[in-house]
PDB file of C-alpha atoms in Angstrom:
ATOM      1  CA  UNK O 187      -0.365   0.081  -0.200  1.00 71.00           C
ATOM      2  CA  UNK O 188       3.150   2.019   0.714  1.00 76.00           C
ATOM      3  CA  UNK O 189       3.992   1.901  -3.079  1.00 83.00           C
ATOM      4  CA  UNK O 190      -0.119   2.714  -4.649  1.00 84.00           C
ATOM      5  CA  UNK O 191       0.482   6.006  -2.416  1.00 86.00           C
ATOM      6  CA  UNK O 192       4.755   6.549  -3.353  1.00 87.00           C
ATOM      7  CA  UNK O 193       3.625   7.186  -7.015  1.00 88.00           C
ATOM      8  CA  UNK O 194       0.019   8.943  -6.394  1.00 90.00           C
ATOM      9  CA  UNK O 195       1.667  11.458  -4.240  1.00 90.00           C
ATOM     10  CA  UNK O 196       4.576  11.759  -7.282  1.00 88.00           C
ATOM     11  CA  UNK O 197       1.980  12.519 -10.027  1.00 90.00           C
ATOM     12  CA  UNK O 198      -0.300  14.684  -7.885  1.00 92.00           C
ATOM     13  CA  UNK O 199       3.336  16.394  -7.551  1.00 92.00           C
ATOM     14  CA  UNK O 200       5.104  16.388 -10.777  1.00 91.00           C
ATOM     15  CA  UNK O 201       1.362  17.298 -12.131  1.00 92.00           C
ATOM     16  CA  UNK O 202       1.525  20.364  -9.270  1.00 91.00           C
ATOM     17  CA  UNK O 203       4.479  21.322 -10.435  1.00 90.00           C
ATOM     18  CA  UNK O 204       2.964  22.932 -13.678  1.00 89.00           C
ATOM     19  CA  UNK O 205       1.648  25.652 -11.986  1.00 90.00           C
ATOM     20  CA  UNK O 206       4.052  26.774 -10.607  1.00 88.00           C
ATOM     21  CA  UNK O 207       4.446  30.562 -10.755  1.00 87.00           C
ATOM     22  CA  UNK O 208       8.452  30.765 -10.282  1.00 93.00           C
ATOM     23  CA  UNK O 209      11.851  29.548  -9.737  1.00 91.00           C
ATOM     24  CA  UNK O 210      11.199  28.963  -5.437  1.00 92.00           C
ATOM     25  CA  UNK O 211       7.456  27.519  -6.333  1.00 92.00           C
ATOM     26  CA  UNK O 212       9.245  24.979  -8.784  1.00 90.00           C
ATOM     27  CA  UNK O 213      12.126  24.053  -6.844  1.00 91.00           C
ATOM     28  CA  UNK O 214      10.275  24.003  -3.446  1.00 92.00           C
ATOM     29  CA  UNK O 215       8.134  21.356  -5.420  1.00 91.00           C
ATOM     30  CA  UNK O 216      10.754  19.678  -7.334  1.00 89.00           C
ATOM     31  CA  UNK O 217      12.773  18.998  -3.798  1.00 90.00           C
ATOM     32  CA  UNK O 218       8.403  18.237  -2.531  1.00 90.00           C
ATOM     33  CA  UNK O 219       8.809  15.722  -5.412  1.00 89.00           C
ATOM     34  CA  UNK O 220      11.918  13.955  -4.590  1.00 87.00           C
ATOM     35  CA  UNK O 221      10.641  13.245  -0.940  1.00 84.00           C
ATOM     36  CA  UNK O 222       7.752  11.528  -2.775  1.00 85.00           C
ATOM     37  CA  UNK O 223      10.166   9.509  -4.928  1.00 84.00           C
ATOM     38  CA  UNK O 224      12.581   8.797  -2.179  1.00 82.00           C
ATOM     39  CA  UNK O 225       9.928   5.792  -1.002  1.00 81.00           C
ATOM     40  CA  UNK O 226       9.139   3.986  -4.732  1.00 83.00           C
ATOM     41  CA  UNK O 227      12.534   2.403  -4.359  1.00 84.00           C
ATOM     42  CA  UNK O 228      13.055   0.216  -1.666  1.00 82.00           C
ATOM     43  CA  UNK O 229       9.131  -0.219  -1.589  1.00 82.00           C
ATOM     44  CA  UNK O 230       9.471  -1.818  -5.724  1.00 84.00           C
ATOM     45  CA  UNK O 231      12.703  -3.566  -3.706  1.00 84.00           C
ATOM     46  CA  UNK O 232      10.665  -4.468  -1.096  1.00 81.00           C
ATOM     47  CA  UNK O 233       7.890  -6.205  -2.968  1.00 82.00           C
ATOM     48  CA  UNK O 234       9.555  -8.198  -4.844  1.00 84.00           C
ATOM     49  CA  UNK O 235      11.624  -9.342  -1.993  1.00 81.00           C
ATOM     50  CA  UNK O 236       8.419 -10.441  -1.273  1.00 79.00           C
ATOM     51  CA  UNK O 237       7.385 -12.178  -3.683  1.00 81.00           C
ATOM     52  CA  UNK O 238      10.649 -13.900  -4.867  1.00 83.00           C
ATOM     53  CA  UNK O 239      12.843 -17.102  -3.834  1.00 80.00           C
ATOM     54  CA  UNK O 240      16.290 -15.610  -3.404  1.00 79.00           C
ATOM     55  CA  UNK O 241      17.814 -17.416  -6.140  1.00 80.00           C
ATOM     56  CA  UNK O 242      15.612 -15.361  -8.177  1.00 82.00           C
ATOM     57  CA  UNK O 243      15.860 -12.541  -7.090  1.00 83.00           C
ATOM     58  CA  UNK O 244      18.605 -11.336  -8.209  1.00 86.00           C
ATOM     59  CA  UNK O 245      17.664 -11.469 -12.241  1.00 89.00           C
ATOM     60  CA  UNK O 246      15.105 -10.352 -11.149  1.00 89.00           C
ATOM     61  CA  UNK O 247      15.970  -6.350  -9.760  1.00 89.00           C
ATOM     62  CA  UNK O 248      18.994  -6.401 -12.139  1.00 90.00           C
ATOM     63  CA  UNK O 249      16.056  -7.104 -14.905  1.00 91.00           C
ATOM     64  CA  UNK O 250      14.177  -4.094 -12.764  1.00 89.00           C
ATOM     65  CA  UNK O 251      17.391  -1.892 -12.231  1.00 88.00           C
ATOM     66  CA  UNK O 252      17.703  -1.596 -16.411  1.00 88.00           C
ATOM     67  CA  UNK O 253      13.700  -0.611 -16.700  1.00 87.00           C
ATOM     68  CA  UNK O 254      15.678   2.352 -15.893  1.00 83.00           C
ATOM     69  CA  UNK O 255      17.930   3.345 -18.475  1.00 83.00           C
ATOM     70  CA  UNK O 256      15.144   1.745 -20.808  1.00 85.00           C
ATOM     71  CA  UNK O 257      12.442   4.506 -19.055  1.00 83.00           C
ATOM     72  CA  UNK O 258      15.129   7.268 -19.120  1.00 84.00           C
ATOM     73  CA  UNK O 259      15.308   6.922 -22.971  1.00 85.00           C
ATOM     74  CA  UNK O 260      11.995   6.509 -23.603  1.00 85.00           C
ATOM     75  CA  UNK O 261      10.989   9.431 -20.940  1.00 83.00           C
ATOM     76  CA  UNK O 262      13.933  12.168 -22.665  1.00 84.00           C
ATOM     77  CA  UNK O 263      11.542  11.395 -26.506  1.00 84.00           C
ATOM     78  CA  UNK O 264       8.280  11.175 -25.236  1.00 87.00           C
ATOM     79  CA  UNK O 265       8.861  13.935 -23.224  1.00 87.00           C
ATOM     80  CA  UNK O 266      11.096  16.346 -26.117  1.00 87.00           C
ATOM     81  CA  UNK O 267       7.497  15.841 -28.390  1.00 86.00           C
ATOM     82  CA  UNK O 268       4.870  16.705 -26.048  1.00 86.00           C
ATOM     83  CA  UNK O 269       7.333  19.708 -24.872  1.00 84.00           C
ATOM     84  CA  UNK O 270       7.217  20.595 -28.637  1.00 87.00           C
ATOM     85  CA  UNK O 271       3.646  19.210 -29.902  1.00 87.00           C
ATOM     86  CA  UNK O 272       1.229  20.982 -26.831  1.00 84.00           C
ATOM     87  CA  UNK O 273       2.856  23.850 -26.486  1.00 83.00           C
ATOM     88  CA  UNK O 274       0.761  26.248 -27.025  1.00 83.00           C
ATOM     89  CA  UNK O 275      -2.364  24.332 -26.126  1.00 90.00           C
ATOM     90  CA  UNK O 276      -5.258  25.821 -24.634  1.00 91.00           C
ATOM     91  CA  UNK O 277      -2.938  28.525 -24.171  1.00 88.00           C
ATOM     92  CA  UNK O 278      -0.437  26.755 -21.089  1.00 85.00           C
ATOM     93  CA  UNK O 279       3.547  26.160 -22.511  1.00 88.00           C
ATOM     94  CA  UNK O 280       4.345  23.243 -23.002  1.00 83.00           C
ATOM     95  CA  UNK O 281       6.849  22.454 -20.314  1.00 84.00           C
ATOM     96  CA  UNK O 282       3.675  22.994 -18.404  1.00 88.00           C
ATOM     97  CA  UNK O 283       2.038  20.653 -20.521  1.00 89.00           C
ATOM     98  CA  UNK O 284       4.857  17.904 -19.531  1.00 86.00           C
ATOM     99  CA  UNK O 285       4.692  17.487 -15.894  1.00 88.00           C
ATOM    100  CA  UNK O 286       0.684  17.476 -16.455  1.00 90.00           C
ATOM    101  CA  UNK O 287       0.807  14.450 -18.878  1.00 90.00           C
ATOM    102  CA  UNK O 288       3.795  13.064 -16.651  1.00 88.00           C
ATOM    103  CA  UNK O 289       0.994  13.454 -13.443  1.00 90.00           C
ATOM    104  CA  UNK O 290      -1.336  11.876 -14.510  1.00 91.00           C
ATOM    105  CA  UNK O 291      -0.631   8.302 -15.022  1.00 89.00           C
ATOM    106  CA  UNK O 292       0.888   7.690 -11.666  1.00 90.00           C
ATOM    107  CA  UNK O 293      -2.452   9.635 -10.278  1.00 91.00           C
ATOM    108  CA  UNK O 294      -4.874   7.281 -12.057  1.00 91.00           C
ATOM    109  CA  UNK O 295      -2.297   4.137 -11.289  1.00 90.00           C
ATOM    110  CA  UNK O 296      -2.051   4.439  -8.221  1.00 89.00           C
ATOM    111  CA  UNK O 297      -5.402   4.549  -6.755  1.00 89.00           C
ATOM    112  CA  UNK O 298      -5.467   1.575  -8.914  1.00 90.00           C
ATOM    113  CA  UNK O 299      -2.552  -0.317  -7.184  1.00 84.00           C
ATOM    114  CA  UNK O 300      -4.321   0.686  -4.070  1.00 84.00           C
ATOM    115  CA  UNK O 301      -7.139  -1.553  -4.607  1.00 84.00           C
ATOM    116  CA  UNK O 302      -5.666  -4.601  -6.560  1.00 81.00           C
ATOM    117  CA  UNK O 303      -2.278  -4.793  -5.032  1.00 80.00           C
ATOM    118  CA  UNK O 304      -1.714  -8.007  -2.330  1.00 78.00           C
ATOM    119  CA  UNK O 305       0.821  -7.329  -0.424  1.00 72.00           C
ATOM    120  CA  UNK O 306       2.859 -10.544  -1.354  1.00 76.00           C
ATOM    121  CA  UNK O 307       1.021 -14.687  -1.888  1.00 79.00           C
ATOM    122  CA  UNK O 308       0.198 -15.189   1.775  1.00 78.00           C
ATOM    123  CA  UNK O 309      -2.476 -11.858   0.514  1.00 79.00           C
ATOM    124  CA  UNK O 310      -2.812 -12.998  -2.898  1.00 81.00           C
ATOM    125  CA  UNK O 311      -6.718 -14.128  -4.687  1.00 81.00           C
ATOM    126  CA  UNK O 312      -5.276 -14.571  -7.831  1.00 83.00           C
ATOM    127  CA  UNK O 313      -2.764 -17.571  -6.985  1.00 84.00           C
ATOM    128  CA  UNK O 314      -4.327 -21.085  -6.981  1.00 87.00           C
ATOM    129  CA  UNK O 315      -3.570 -22.650  -3.539  1.00 87.00           C
ATOM    130  CA  UNK O 316      -0.826 -25.053  -4.575  1.00 88.00           C
ATOM    131  CA  UNK O 317       0.653 -21.763  -6.984  1.00 86.00           C
ATOM    132  CA  UNK O 318       0.858 -20.349  -2.845  1.00 84.00           C
ATOM    133  CA  UNK O 319       2.107 -23.117  -1.717  1.00 84.00           C
ATOM    134  CA  UNK O 320       4.728 -24.181  -3.680  1.00 84.00           C
ATOM    135  CA  UNK O 321       5.961 -19.874  -3.867  1.00 82.00           C
ATOM    136  CA  UNK O 322       5.726 -19.538  -0.246  1.00 81.00           C
ATOM    137  CA  UNK O 323       7.710 -23.100   0.446  1.00 81.00           C
ATOM    138  CA  UNK O 324      10.412 -21.181  -2.319  1.00 78.00           C
ATOM    139  CA  UNK O 325      10.912 -18.016  -0.302  1.00 76.00           C
ATOM    140  CA  UNK O 326      12.768 -18.003   2.773  1.00 67.00           C
ATOM    141  CA  UNK O 327      11.627 -18.661   6.626  1.00 61.00           C
ATOM    142  CA  UNK O 328      11.426 -15.326   8.372  1.00 49.00           C
ATOM    143  CA  UNK O 329      15.334 -14.046   8.929  1.00 42.00           C
ATOM    144  CA  UNK O 330      17.261 -13.567  12.549  1.00 42.00           C
ATOM    145  CA  UNK O 331      18.431  -9.411  13.429  1.00 41.00           C
ATOM    146  CA  UNK O 332      22.518  -9.893  13.510  1.00 46.00           C
ATOM    147  CA  UNK O 333      22.910 -11.368  10.618  1.00 55.00           C
ATOM    148  CA  UNK O 334      21.735  -8.520   8.757  1.00 53.00           C
ATOM    149  CA  UNK O 335      23.135  -6.627  10.565  1.00 56.00           C
ATOM    150  CA  UNK O 336      26.023  -7.984  10.220  1.00 64.00           C
ATOM    151  CA  UNK O 337      25.448  -8.344   7.200  1.00 69.00           C
ATOM    152  CA  UNK O 338      24.622  -4.450   6.931  1.00 67.00           C
ATOM    153  CA  UNK O 339      27.823  -3.164   8.576  1.00 70.00           C
ATOM    154  CA  UNK O 340      30.355  -5.196   7.301  1.00 74.00           C
ATOM    155  CA  UNK O 341      28.733  -3.922   3.522  1.00 75.00           C
ATOM    156  CA  UNK O 342      29.157   0.279   4.980  1.00 75.00           C
ATOM    157  CA  UNK O 343      32.309  -0.186   5.558  1.00 79.00           C
ATOM    158  CA  UNK O 344      33.785  -1.467   2.513  1.00 80.00           C
ATOM    159  CA  UNK O 345      35.143   1.668  -0.128  1.00 83.00           C
ATOM    160  CA  UNK O 346      33.551   0.385  -2.640  1.00 80.00           C
ATOM    161  CA  UNK O 347      30.253   0.707  -1.359  1.00 77.00           C
ATOM    162  CA  UNK O 348      30.860   4.339  -0.661  1.00 79.00           C
ATOM    163  CA  UNK O 349      32.574   4.571  -4.281  1.00 80.00           C
ATOM    164  CA  UNK O 350      29.678   3.422  -6.181  1.00 75.00           C
ATOM    165  CA  UNK O 351      27.060   5.864  -3.257  1.00 75.00           C
ATOM    166  CA  UNK O 352      29.232   9.417  -4.967  1.00 76.00           C
ATOM    167  CA  UNK O 353      28.196   8.108  -8.668  1.00 75.00           C
ATOM    168  CA  UNK O 354      24.983   8.558  -8.012  1.00 69.00           C
ATOM    169  CA  UNK O 355      25.287  12.471  -6.921  1.00 65.00           C
ATOM    170  CA  UNK O 356      27.652  13.226  -9.755  1.00 62.00           C
TER     171      UNK O 356
END
């Protein structure tokens, strides 16, 4: 449900950016949009971890990560078309239309996701009992917290982790 809320807020804030009257308002809305977006990536990773067993989680996550690049390519092409093609439509500048168009889809999909998405295989209605049991048997049992924190410390203490993290800011 958090993912659906994040998606809806993301769309609403994106669309509201079209109403910004000055640079300060645009920056403030962009900051709020970044705050709303921040739950999306970890939310998807959590969702994937609830649906895929450990042996399939790595490749599934890689596919998800690849979609970001594909989305950037398609999004850039469509953004140019929206800004040029809709510039002046109904007296509204193209850059404003870009925010409206990109905000409408998440605002529509968010509530649908809220209504239709299950939290995991144990609560979904569309799986047969046999399929549900098979999937749940393949999932790892609850993990103890101490190995998690041990692994987290090991990961965070590696210089390579910090170098990788810094590349996101470049």
